[in-house]
Amino acid sequence: MRTRTRFSRMLVGGVTLGMALSLSACGDNGGSGSSDGKIHVLVYGDATNKVEKAVVAEFNKTSKVKAVLDTIPGATYQQKLQTIINTPQAPDVFYNWGAGSIQPFVKAGLLMPLDDFIKDDPKLKSAFLPSVFNAAAVDGKAYGIPMRGTQPVLLFSNDKVLKNAGTQAPKTWDELLDSVKKLKKSGVTPIALGGGDQWPTLMWFEYLYDRIAGPDLLKKAVGGDKDAWASPDSKAALNKLKELVDTGAFGTNYDSVKYTDGGSPALVARSKAGFELMGSWYYSQQQENAKEFAEKDLRYSSFPTIDGGKGDPADIVGNTNNYYSVMKKTKHPEAVAKFLKLMYSDKFIKQQLAIGNLPTTTNTEKFLDTAADPKYAHYQFDLVKKAPSFQLSWDQAYPQSASEQMHQAVQQFFNGSLDVDGFIKAMQALPTS
Amino acid sequence: MTTQLTRAAAPAKDSGRRSGRARGARSADVGRPGFAWAVPATIFFVLFAILPLLAVAVLSFMSWGGIGDPEWVGLDNWNRVFDDPVMIKSIWLTLLLTVLGVVLQTPLSILIGVWAAGTQRNRAVISAVYFVPLLLSSTAVSVLWRALLDPNFGIPSEATWLFGDGNLFGEQSTAIGVLAFVSTWQFTPLHSLIYQGAARAIPQVLYQAAEIDGAGRVRQFFSITLPQLRNSIITSMILMVVGGLTTFETVLILTQGGPGTDTTISAYYMYQKAFKSFDFGAGAVIALLLVVAATIISLIVVRLSGYDKMRSTMEGVS
């Protein structure tokens, strides 16, 4: 009996000790971007990573401090980033969408203002289109260097379907309504919409608000002026949208369709729908998924103008760009600065263009002819260059904590469970900081 | 664990029928399970269940956005959650889905389990195929059904007489229907497996006796099989209830709580609050409520069923 007690005590002691040791061991190696003499670069994991891999390899050829590329796949990037950003696992440099997406980090004092980098190398700022560069400034300080490319939202269409219905890509809102009517008559869904993902629905709001109320309304709203949402312009935009939904432009089952699983692009590619409003990446996605359609019948145009609206018809919305931001606590700021310089190198621009991305450096124009599709690249670049305003997607302009409620309100307005006043109330309730 | 411990500790109280086991325990006195045996499990339980639970309890009184230092806000999170119409709605939705799960899965899995407990070879093969959903992760199952139910290219486009325009995920009633159907599809095999095992353990003499008394198959099922399965029904129902309260992946992938908040069940709402809106305080409150609810419901089921008395069904005597 006595031996057993002693044995059990030993067991308890041993197990406890073991646990304690293994736990502290975890604490030691679990971490740290920069303590190992490397810089960790964290990016959104997708097909574009091949360019980032090449950039890191290029950088490592000459640098003593090596860069390591980490990726987080898919749509959970923002959530996972937020969970690791204040831990030893945080990267040195990370991918983001500028504006609202990094605002909480700036507020928490985690990010390094890049002014000193820019002072040492003015090209870190001057090499990029100003409107794009400024979208990653918080309180007048630069916190991001543009990377990857700009992604304006365009109105894509299936030329064959439009011709069948006896219509064409609309230049004005009335023409759009007319096209919708004709398409409906020819038996297809006029406009494909991946409402199940919610953010594709948001794009319609973004353009209608921009065309009718101009870009200032959202600027005010994000700045904390909740009355902006209750303005007559806001109501006018919502009523126009409601009118479009009620004509059956999107069919009846759009909330069961997703963009992310290929549902809505397939509608257009297989000639079951006429239009789809989507970011510029749509083009390369159709090239990949429906090559024959993409080569023969895929067309693109800008969002129609709306009579009497305050917004400039040349305005665009979408993802202004992606950015690299730098953590304050990085142990190798010189190496990071050197790494960021690659973002405006000729080689990087060409590599991005080759996979269909459109970098926003001032000299991109020179290289447009080397793009995967020069015509499309020229079209996009001109659009971005001439746009008086480039409205960042609402869910990125607002802090991340607002996006879920925003998406819900957007979906509920489309399916009729929120009316104009209900939607306005929901938007007023969003957190702005 | 507990039953073994008490039985071993009080062998004298055991009646004659269990004497075999009691004798065995006495003769191997040294091997009697002591407290030490439970130490590793206890340490893991404390480390990975109790401590995090306490941490969540503390967090529920704090305001924390995932970065920076949490700030003490007292009952603020609790008040907010209790005043939140979406939260109230999510509780009803959770209960509805749980009840739907139990109501749909129990009869189905009893029938399948009892059928599969037979001995013919074809049954073994068919049941093996039938248990395949068990092997798939919830994520895979959800992705699969999402694709199958695409309104334009999936099953609904072929069977318009049944599905209409196929807007299954765009309306609350059908979205809930899909969620209930998918969990049934996914979990009925598990529960059938439980019933298959239990049905095989029913002594054949009972059926032989019933046959002599002239009872038909239906009568046998209701008078012998079903009563004999009682404890398995309780086990399976507890699993269903707890599973229903913690359903998450199917909602995350199939509906994302939508349309609007129409399928936002509590577990998903917790995730949404904590990891999408970075309101960890409110998330912690919901998490605690779920723990409390699951515990209470499990206790009620155990109590009502008399499971706590641990009556044996050995030799068919309950």
Short mmCIF file of N, CA, C and O in Angstrom, two decimals, chain B residues 134-224:
data_model
loop_
_atom_site.label_atom_id
_atom_site.label_comp_id
_atom_site.label_asym_id
_atom_site.label_seq_id
_atom_site.Cartn_x
_atom_site.Cartn_y
_atom_site.Cartn_z
N LEU B 134 -19.76 9.19 -42.07
CA LEU B 134 -19.07 9.30 -40.79
C LEU B 134 -17.60 9.66 -40.97
O LEU B 134 -16.99 10.29 -40.12
N LEU B 135 -17.03 9.20 -42.08
CA LEU B 135 -15.60 9.37 -42.29
C LEU B 135 -15.26 10.76 -42.80
O LEU B 135 -14.12 11.18 -42.75
N LEU B 136 -16.27 11.44 -43.33
CA LEU B 136 -16.00 12.76 -43.91
C LEU B 136 -16.05 13.83 -42.83
O LEU B 136 -16.82 13.75 -41.89
N SER B 137 -15.23 14.83 -42.99
CA SER B 137 -15.28 15.94 -42.04
C SER B 137 -16.51 16.79 -42.32
O SER B 137 -17.03 16.81 -43.43
N SER B 138 -16.96 17.50 -41.29
CA SER B 138 -18.13 18.36 -41.47
C SER B 138 -17.90 19.36 -42.59
O SER B 138 -18.81 19.70 -43.33
N THR B 139 -16.68 19.82 -42.69
CA THR B 139 -16.36 20.80 -43.72
C THR B 139 -16.57 20.21 -45.11
O THR B 139 -17.23 20.82 -45.96
N ALA B 140 -16.05 19.00 -45.30
CA ALA B 140 -16.19 18.36 -46.60
C ALA B 140 -17.67 18.14 -46.90
O ALA B 140 -18.14 18.40 -48.01
N VAL B 141 -18.41 17.68 -45.90
CA VAL B 141 -19.84 17.43 -46.07
C VAL B 141 -20.56 18.71 -46.49
O VAL B 141 -21.37 18.72 -47.42
N SER B 142 -20.22 19.81 -45.81
CA SER B 142 -20.91 21.07 -46.09
C SER B 142 -20.58 21.58 -47.49
O SER B 142 -21.46 22.03 -48.22
N VAL B 143 -19.31 21.49 -47.86
CA VAL B 143 -18.91 21.95 -49.19
C VAL B 143 -19.62 21.12 -50.25
O VAL B 143 -20.14 21.64 -51.24
N LEU B 144 -19.66 19.81 -50.00
CA LEU B 144 -20.33 18.89 -50.93
C LEU B 144 -21.79 19.27 -51.14
O LEU B 144 -22.26 19.41 -52.27
N TRP B 145 -22.52 19.51 -50.05
CA TRP B 145 -23.94 19.80 -50.18
C TRP B 145 -24.19 21.18 -50.75
O TRP B 145 -25.17 21.44 -51.43
N ARG B 146 -23.28 22.11 -50.43
CA ARG B 146 -23.41 23.44 -51.00
C ARG B 146 -23.36 23.35 -52.53
O ARG B 146 -24.13 23.98 -53.24
N ALA B 147 -22.44 22.52 -53.02
CA ALA B 147 -22.32 22.38 -54.47
C ALA B 147 -23.52 21.64 -55.05
O ALA B 147 -24.06 22.03 -56.08
N LEU B 148 -23.95 20.58 -54.35
CA LEU B 148 -25.08 19.80 -54.86
C LEU B 148 -26.36 20.62 -54.90
O LEU B 148 -27.24 20.37 -55.71
N LEU B 149 -26.47 21.59 -54.00
CA LEU B 149 -27.71 22.36 -53.90
C LEU B 149 -27.64 23.69 -54.63
O LEU B 149 -28.50 24.55 -54.45
N ASP B 150 -26.62 23.88 -55.47
CA ASP B 150 -26.55 25.11 -56.26
C ASP B 150 -27.82 25.22 -57.10
O ASP B 150 -28.19 24.28 -57.80
N PRO B 151 -28.48 26.37 -57.03
CA PRO B 151 -29.80 26.48 -57.67
C PRO B 151 -29.73 26.39 -59.20
O PRO B 151 -30.72 26.01 -59.83
N ASN B 152 -28.60 26.73 -59.79
CA ASN B 152 -28.54 26.76 -61.25
C ASN B 152 -27.88 25.53 -61.87
O ASN B 152 -28.16 25.19 -63.01
N PHE B 153 -26.97 24.90 -61.10
CA PHE B 153 -26.25 23.78 -61.68
C PHE B 153 -26.36 22.51 -60.84
O PHE B 153 -25.84 21.48 -61.20
N GLY B 154 -27.04 22.59 -59.69
CA GLY B 154 -27.13 21.44 -58.80
C GLY B 154 -28.44 20.69 -58.95
O GLY B 154 -29.14 20.82 -59.97
N ILE B 155 -28.78 19.93 -57.92
CA ILE B 155 -30.01 19.13 -57.94
C ILE B 155 -31.26 20.01 -58.17
O ILE B 155 -32.13 19.63 -58.96
N PRO B 156 -31.37 21.16 -57.50
CA PRO B 156 -32.60 21.96 -57.67
C PRO B 156 -32.90 22.33 -59.13
O PRO B 156 -34.06 22.44 -59.51
N SER B 157 -31.86 22.49 -59.95
CA SER B 157 -32.13 22.88 -61.34
C SER B 157 -32.72 21.73 -62.13
O SER B 157 -33.38 21.93 -63.15
N GLU B 158 -32.50 20.49 -61.64
CA GLU B 158 -33.06 19.32 -62.33
C GLU B 158 -34.46 19.01 -61.81
O GLU B 158 -35.29 18.48 -62.54
N ALA B 159 -34.68 19.31 -60.52
CA ALA B 159 -35.96 18.94 -59.90
C ALA B 159 -36.73 20.20 -59.53
O ALA B 159 -37.02 20.44 -58.37
N THR B 160 -37.07 20.99 -60.54
CA THR B 160 -37.74 22.26 -60.25
C THR B 160 -39.14 22.03 -59.66
O THR B 160 -39.64 22.88 -58.95
N TRP B 161 -39.75 20.88 -59.98
CA TRP B 161 -41.07 20.61 -59.43
C TRP B 161 -41.02 20.57 -57.90
O TRP B 161 -41.98 20.86 -57.22
N LEU B 162 -39.85 20.21 -57.35
CA LEU B 162 -39.72 20.11 -55.91
C LEU B 162 -39.13 21.39 -55.31
O LEU B 162 -39.55 21.86 -54.26
N PHE B 163 -38.13 21.94 -55.99
CA PHE B 163 -37.37 23.02 -55.39
C PHE B 163 -37.77 24.42 -55.88
O PHE B 163 -37.26 25.41 -55.39
N GLY B 164 -38.65 24.50 -56.87
CA GLY B 164 -39.02 25.82 -57.39
C GLY B 164 -37.80 26.51 -58.00
O GLY B 164 -37.08 25.92 -58.80
N ASP B 165 -37.56 27.76 -57.58
CA ASP B 165 -36.41 28.47 -58.15
C ASP B 165 -35.10 28.08 -57.45
O ASP B 165 -34.06 28.62 -57.76
N GLY B 166 -35.18 27.18 -56.48
CA GLY B 166 -33.95 26.69 -55.86
C GLY B 166 -33.32 27.65 -54.88
O GLY B 166 -32.15 27.49 -54.52
N ASN B 167 -34.09 28.62 -54.40
CA ASN B 167 -33.52 29.63 -53.51
C ASN B 167 -33.46 29.10 -52.07
O ASN B 167 -33.97 29.73 -51.15
N LEU B 168 -32.81 27.94 -51.90
CA LEU B 168 -32.83 27.27 -50.60
C LEU B 168 -32.12 28.07 -49.52
O LEU B 168 -32.50 28.05 -48.37
N PHE B 169 -31.05 28.79 -49.90
CA PHE B 169 -30.28 29.51 -48.90
C PHE B 169 -30.74 30.96 -48.75
O PHE B 169 -30.17 31.71 -48.00
N GLY B 170 -31.76 31.34 -49.51
CA GLY B 170 -32.21 32.71 -49.48
C GLY B 170 -33.42 32.93 -48.59
O GLY B 170 -33.86 34.06 -48.43
N GLU B 171 -33.98 31.85 -48.04
CA GLU B 171 -35.12 32.00 -47.16
C GLU B 171 -34.91 31.23 -45.89
O GLU B 171 -34.30 30.17 -45.89
N GLN B 172 -35.44 31.77 -44.80
CA GLN B 172 -35.14 31.18 -43.50
C GLN B 172 -35.60 29.73 -43.39
O GLN B 172 -34.83 28.86 -43.02
N SER B 173 -36.86 29.48 -43.79
CA SER B 173 -37.40 28.15 -43.56
C SER B 173 -36.61 27.09 -44.33
O SER B 173 -36.24 26.05 -43.78
N THR B 174 -36.31 27.38 -45.60
CA THR B 174 -35.58 26.37 -46.38
C THR B 174 -34.13 26.26 -45.93
O THR B 174 -33.56 25.17 -45.94
N ALA B 175 -33.54 27.39 -45.52
CA ALA B 175 -32.15 27.33 -45.06
C ALA B 175 -32.04 26.45 -43.82
O ALA B 175 -31.11 25.63 -43.70
N ILE B 176 -33.00 26.61 -42.90
CA ILE B 176 -33.00 25.76 -41.71
C ILE B 176 -33.24 24.30 -42.10
O ILE B 176 -32.59 23.39 -41.60
N GLY B 177 -34.14 24.11 -43.06
CA GLY B 177 -34.40 22.76 -43.55
C GLY B 177 -33.13 22.10 -44.08
O GLY B 177 -32.83 20.95 -43.78
N VAL B 178 -32.36 22.87 -44.86
CA VAL B 178 -31.12 22.32 -45.42
C VAL B 178 -30.15 21.96 -44.30
O VAL B 178 -29.53 20.89 -44.29
N LEU B 179 -30.03 22.85 -43.31
CA LEU B 179 -29.11 22.58 -42.20
C LEU B 179 -29.51 21.31 -41.46
O LEU B 179 -28.66 20.46 -41.16
N ALA B 180 -30.81 21.16 -41.19
CA ALA B 180 -31.29 19.97 -40.48
C ALA B 180 -31.04 18.73 -41.32
O ALA B 180 -30.58 17.70 -40.83
N PHE B 181 -31.30 18.85 -42.62
CA PHE B 181 -31.10 17.70 -43.51
C PHE B 181 -29.63 17.28 -43.56
O PHE B 181 -29.30 16.10 -43.46
N VAL B 182 -28.75 18.26 -43.69
CA VAL B 182 -27.32 17.93 -43.82
C VAL B 182 -26.81 17.29 -42.53
O VAL B 182 -26.07 16.30 -42.58
N SER B 183 -27.20 17.83 -41.37
CA SER B 183 -26.70 17.17 -40.14
C SER B 183 -27.30 15.78 -40.01
O SER B 183 -26.62 14.88 -39.54
N THR B 184 -28.54 15.61 -40.43
CA THR B 184 -29.12 14.27 -40.39
C THR B 184 -28.34 13.32 -41.27
O THR B 184 -27.95 12.23 -40.88
N TRP B 185 -28.05 13.77 -42.49
CA TRP B 185 -27.29 12.96 -43.43
C TRP B 185 -25.93 12.58 -42.85
O TRP B 185 -25.45 11.47 -42.99
N GLN B 186 -25.35 13.55 -42.15
CA GLN B 186 -24.00 13.34 -41.67
C GLN B 186 -23.96 12.49 -40.40
O GLN B 186 -23.06 11.66 -40.24
N PHE B 187 -24.90 12.68 -39.48
CA PHE B 187 -24.76 12.07 -38.17
C PHE B 187 -25.61 10.83 -37.95
O PHE B 187 -25.39 10.10 -37.01
N THR B 188 -26.62 10.59 -38.83
CA THR B 188 -27.42 9.38 -38.65
C THR B 188 -26.54 8.11 -38.64
O THR B 188 -26.76 7.24 -37.82
N PRO B 189 -25.52 8.02 -39.49
CA PRO B 189 -24.67 6.83 -39.43
C PRO B 189 -24.05 6.59 -38.05
O PRO B 189 -24.01 5.46 -37.57
N LEU B 190 -23.59 7.66 -37.40
CA LEU B 190 -22.98 7.52 -36.08
C LEU B 190 -23.98 6.90 -35.11
O LEU B 190 -23.67 5.94 -34.42
N HIS B 191 -25.19 7.47 -35.10
CA HIS B 191 -26.18 6.99 -34.15
C HIS B 191 -26.65 5.59 -34.53
O HIS B 191 -26.91 4.77 -33.66
N SER B 192 -26.74 5.32 -35.83
CA SER B 192 -27.10 3.97 -36.26
C SER B 192 -26.07 2.97 -35.74
O SER B 192 -26.42 1.87 -35.33
N LEU B 193 -24.82 3.39 -35.75
CA LEU B 193 -23.75 2.51 -35.28
C LEU B 193 -23.96 2.17 -33.81
O LEU B 193 -23.81 1.02 -33.40
N ILE B 194 -24.34 3.19 -33.03
CA ILE B 194 -24.61 2.96 -31.61
C ILE B 194 -25.74 1.94 -31.47
O ILE B 194 -25.64 0.98 -30.71
N TYR B 195 -26.83 2.15 -32.26
CA TYR B 195 -27.98 1.25 -32.14
C TYR B 195 -27.66 -0.14 -32.68
O TYR B 195 -28.16 -1.13 -32.18
N GLN B 196 -26.82 -0.18 -33.70
CA GLN B 196 -26.45 -1.49 -34.24
C GLN B 196 -25.77 -2.31 -33.16
O GLN B 196 -26.09 -3.48 -32.93
N GLY B 197 -24.81 -1.67 -32.47
CA GLY B 197 -24.10 -2.37 -31.40
C GLY B 197 -25.05 -2.81 -30.31
O GLY B 197 -25.01 -3.97 -29.87
N ALA B 198 -25.94 -1.90 -29.92
CA ALA B 198 -26.85 -2.21 -28.82
C ALA B 198 -27.82 -3.32 -29.24
O ALA B 198 -28.12 -4.25 -28.47
N ALA B 199 -28.30 -3.26 -30.49
CA ALA B 199 -29.26 -4.27 -30.94
C ALA B 199 -28.63 -5.65 -31.00
O ALA B 199 -29.27 -6.66 -30.73
N ARG B 200 -27.33 -5.68 -31.36
CA ARG B 200 -26.65 -6.98 -31.43
C ARG B 200 -26.49 -7.59 -30.05
O ARG B 200 -26.33 -8.80 -29.90
N ALA B 201 -26.48 -6.71 -29.01
CA ALA B 201 -26.26 -7.21 -27.66
C ALA B 201 -27.53 -7.74 -27.02
O ALA B 201 -27.49 -8.30 -25.93
N ILE B 202 -28.66 -7.56 -27.70
CA ILE B 202 -29.92 -8.07 -27.12
C ILE B 202 -29.91 -9.60 -27.22
O ILE B 202 -29.71 -10.15 -28.30
N PRO B 203 -30.14 -10.27 -26.10
CA PRO B 203 -30.09 -11.74 -26.11
C PRO B 203 -31.14 -12.33 -27.04
O PRO B 203 -32.30 -11.90 -27.01
N GLN B 204 -30.71 -13.29 -27.86
CA GLN B 204 -31.63 -13.91 -28.82
C GLN B 204 -32.76 -14.66 -28.13
O GLN B 204 -33.84 -14.81 -28.68
N VAL B 205 -32.51 -15.11 -26.87
CA VAL B 205 -33.55 -15.90 -26.18
C VAL B 205 -34.85 -15.12 -26.06
O VAL B 205 -35.94 -15.70 -26.11
N LEU B 206 -34.72 -13.79 -25.91
CA LEU B 206 -35.93 -12.98 -25.77
C LEU B 206 -36.81 -13.11 -27.00
O LEU B 206 -38.02 -13.26 -26.92
N TYR B 207 -36.15 -13.03 -28.18
CA TYR B 207 -36.92 -13.14 -29.42
C TYR B 207 -37.48 -14.54 -29.58
O TYR B 207 -38.59 -14.73 -30.06
N GLN B 208 -36.65 -15.54 -29.19
CA GLN B 208 -37.12 -16.92 -29.31
C GLN B 208 -38.37 -17.12 -28.45
O GLN B 208 -39.37 -17.69 -28.88
N ALA B 209 -38.29 -16.58 -27.24
CA ALA B 209 -39.44 -16.71 -26.34
C ALA B 209 -40.66 -16.01 -26.91
O ALA B 209 -41.78 -16.55 -26.89
N ALA B 210 -40.40 -14.80 -27.47
CA ALA B 210 -41.51 -14.02 -28.03
C ALA B 210 -42.15 -14.77 -29.18
O ALA B 210 -43.37 -14.77 -29.36
N GLU B 211 -41.30 -15.42 -29.97
CA GLU B 211 -41.82 -16.14 -31.13
C GLU B 211 -42.72 -17.30 -30.68
O GLU B 211 -43.77 -17.55 -31.29
N ILE B 212 -42.27 -17.96 -29.63
CA ILE B 212 -43.07 -19.05 -29.10
C ILE B 212 -44.43 -18.52 -28.63
O ILE B 212 -45.47 -19.12 -28.83
N ASP B 213 -44.39 -17.29 -28.04
CA ASP B 213 -45.64 -16.69 -27.59
C ASP B 213 -46.48 -16.14 -28.74
O ASP B 213 -47.55 -15.59 -28.52
N GLY B 214 -45.92 -16.20 -29.95
CA GLY B 214 -46.70 -15.79 -31.11
C GLY B 214 -46.61 -14.32 -31.44
O GLY B 214 -47.47 -13.78 -32.13
N ALA B 215 -45.57 -13.62 -30.97
CA ALA B 215 -45.44 -12.20 -31.28
C ALA B 215 -44.85 -12.01 -32.68
O ALA B 215 -43.89 -12.68 -33.04
N GLY B 216 -45.43 -11.10 -33.46
CA GLY B 216 -44.91 -10.82 -34.80
C GLY B 216 -43.70 -9.90 -34.74
O GLY B 216 -43.27 -9.48 -33.66
N ARG B 217 -43.16 -9.56 -35.91
CA ARG B 217 -41.94 -8.75 -35.94
C ARG B 217 -42.15 -7.35 -35.37
O ARG B 217 -41.31 -6.83 -34.66
N VAL B 218 -43.32 -6.78 -35.70
CA VAL B 218 -43.59 -5.43 -35.21
C VAL B 218 -43.72 -5.44 -33.69
O VAL B 218 -43.12 -4.63 -32.99
N ARG B 219 -44.46 -6.42 -33.20
CA ARG B 219 -44.64 -6.54 -31.76
C ARG B 219 -43.29 -6.76 -31.08
O ARG B 219 -42.99 -6.17 -30.05
N GLN B 220 -42.47 -7.61 -31.70
CA GLN B 220 -41.14 -7.87 -31.13
C GLN B 220 -40.32 -6.59 -31.05
O GLN B 220 -39.63 -6.32 -30.06
N PHE B 221 -40.45 -5.79 -32.13
CA PHE B 221 -39.67 -4.55 -32.17
C PHE B 221 -40.06 -3.62 -31.03
O PHE B 221 -39.22 -3.11 -30.30
N PHE B 222 -41.40 -3.47 -30.87
CA PHE B 222 -41.84 -2.51 -29.85
C PHE B 222 -41.73 -3.05 -28.44
O PHE B 222 -41.54 -2.31 -27.49
N SER B 223 -41.87 -4.38 -28.27
CA SER B 223 -41.88 -4.93 -26.92
C SER B 223 -40.51 -5.40 -26.45
O SER B 223 -40.26 -5.49 -25.25
N ILE B 224 -39.64 -5.73 -27.38
CA ILE B 224 -38.31 -6.19 -26.95
C ILE B 224 -37.22 -5.22 -27.36
O ILE B 224 -36.53 -4.63 -26.53
#
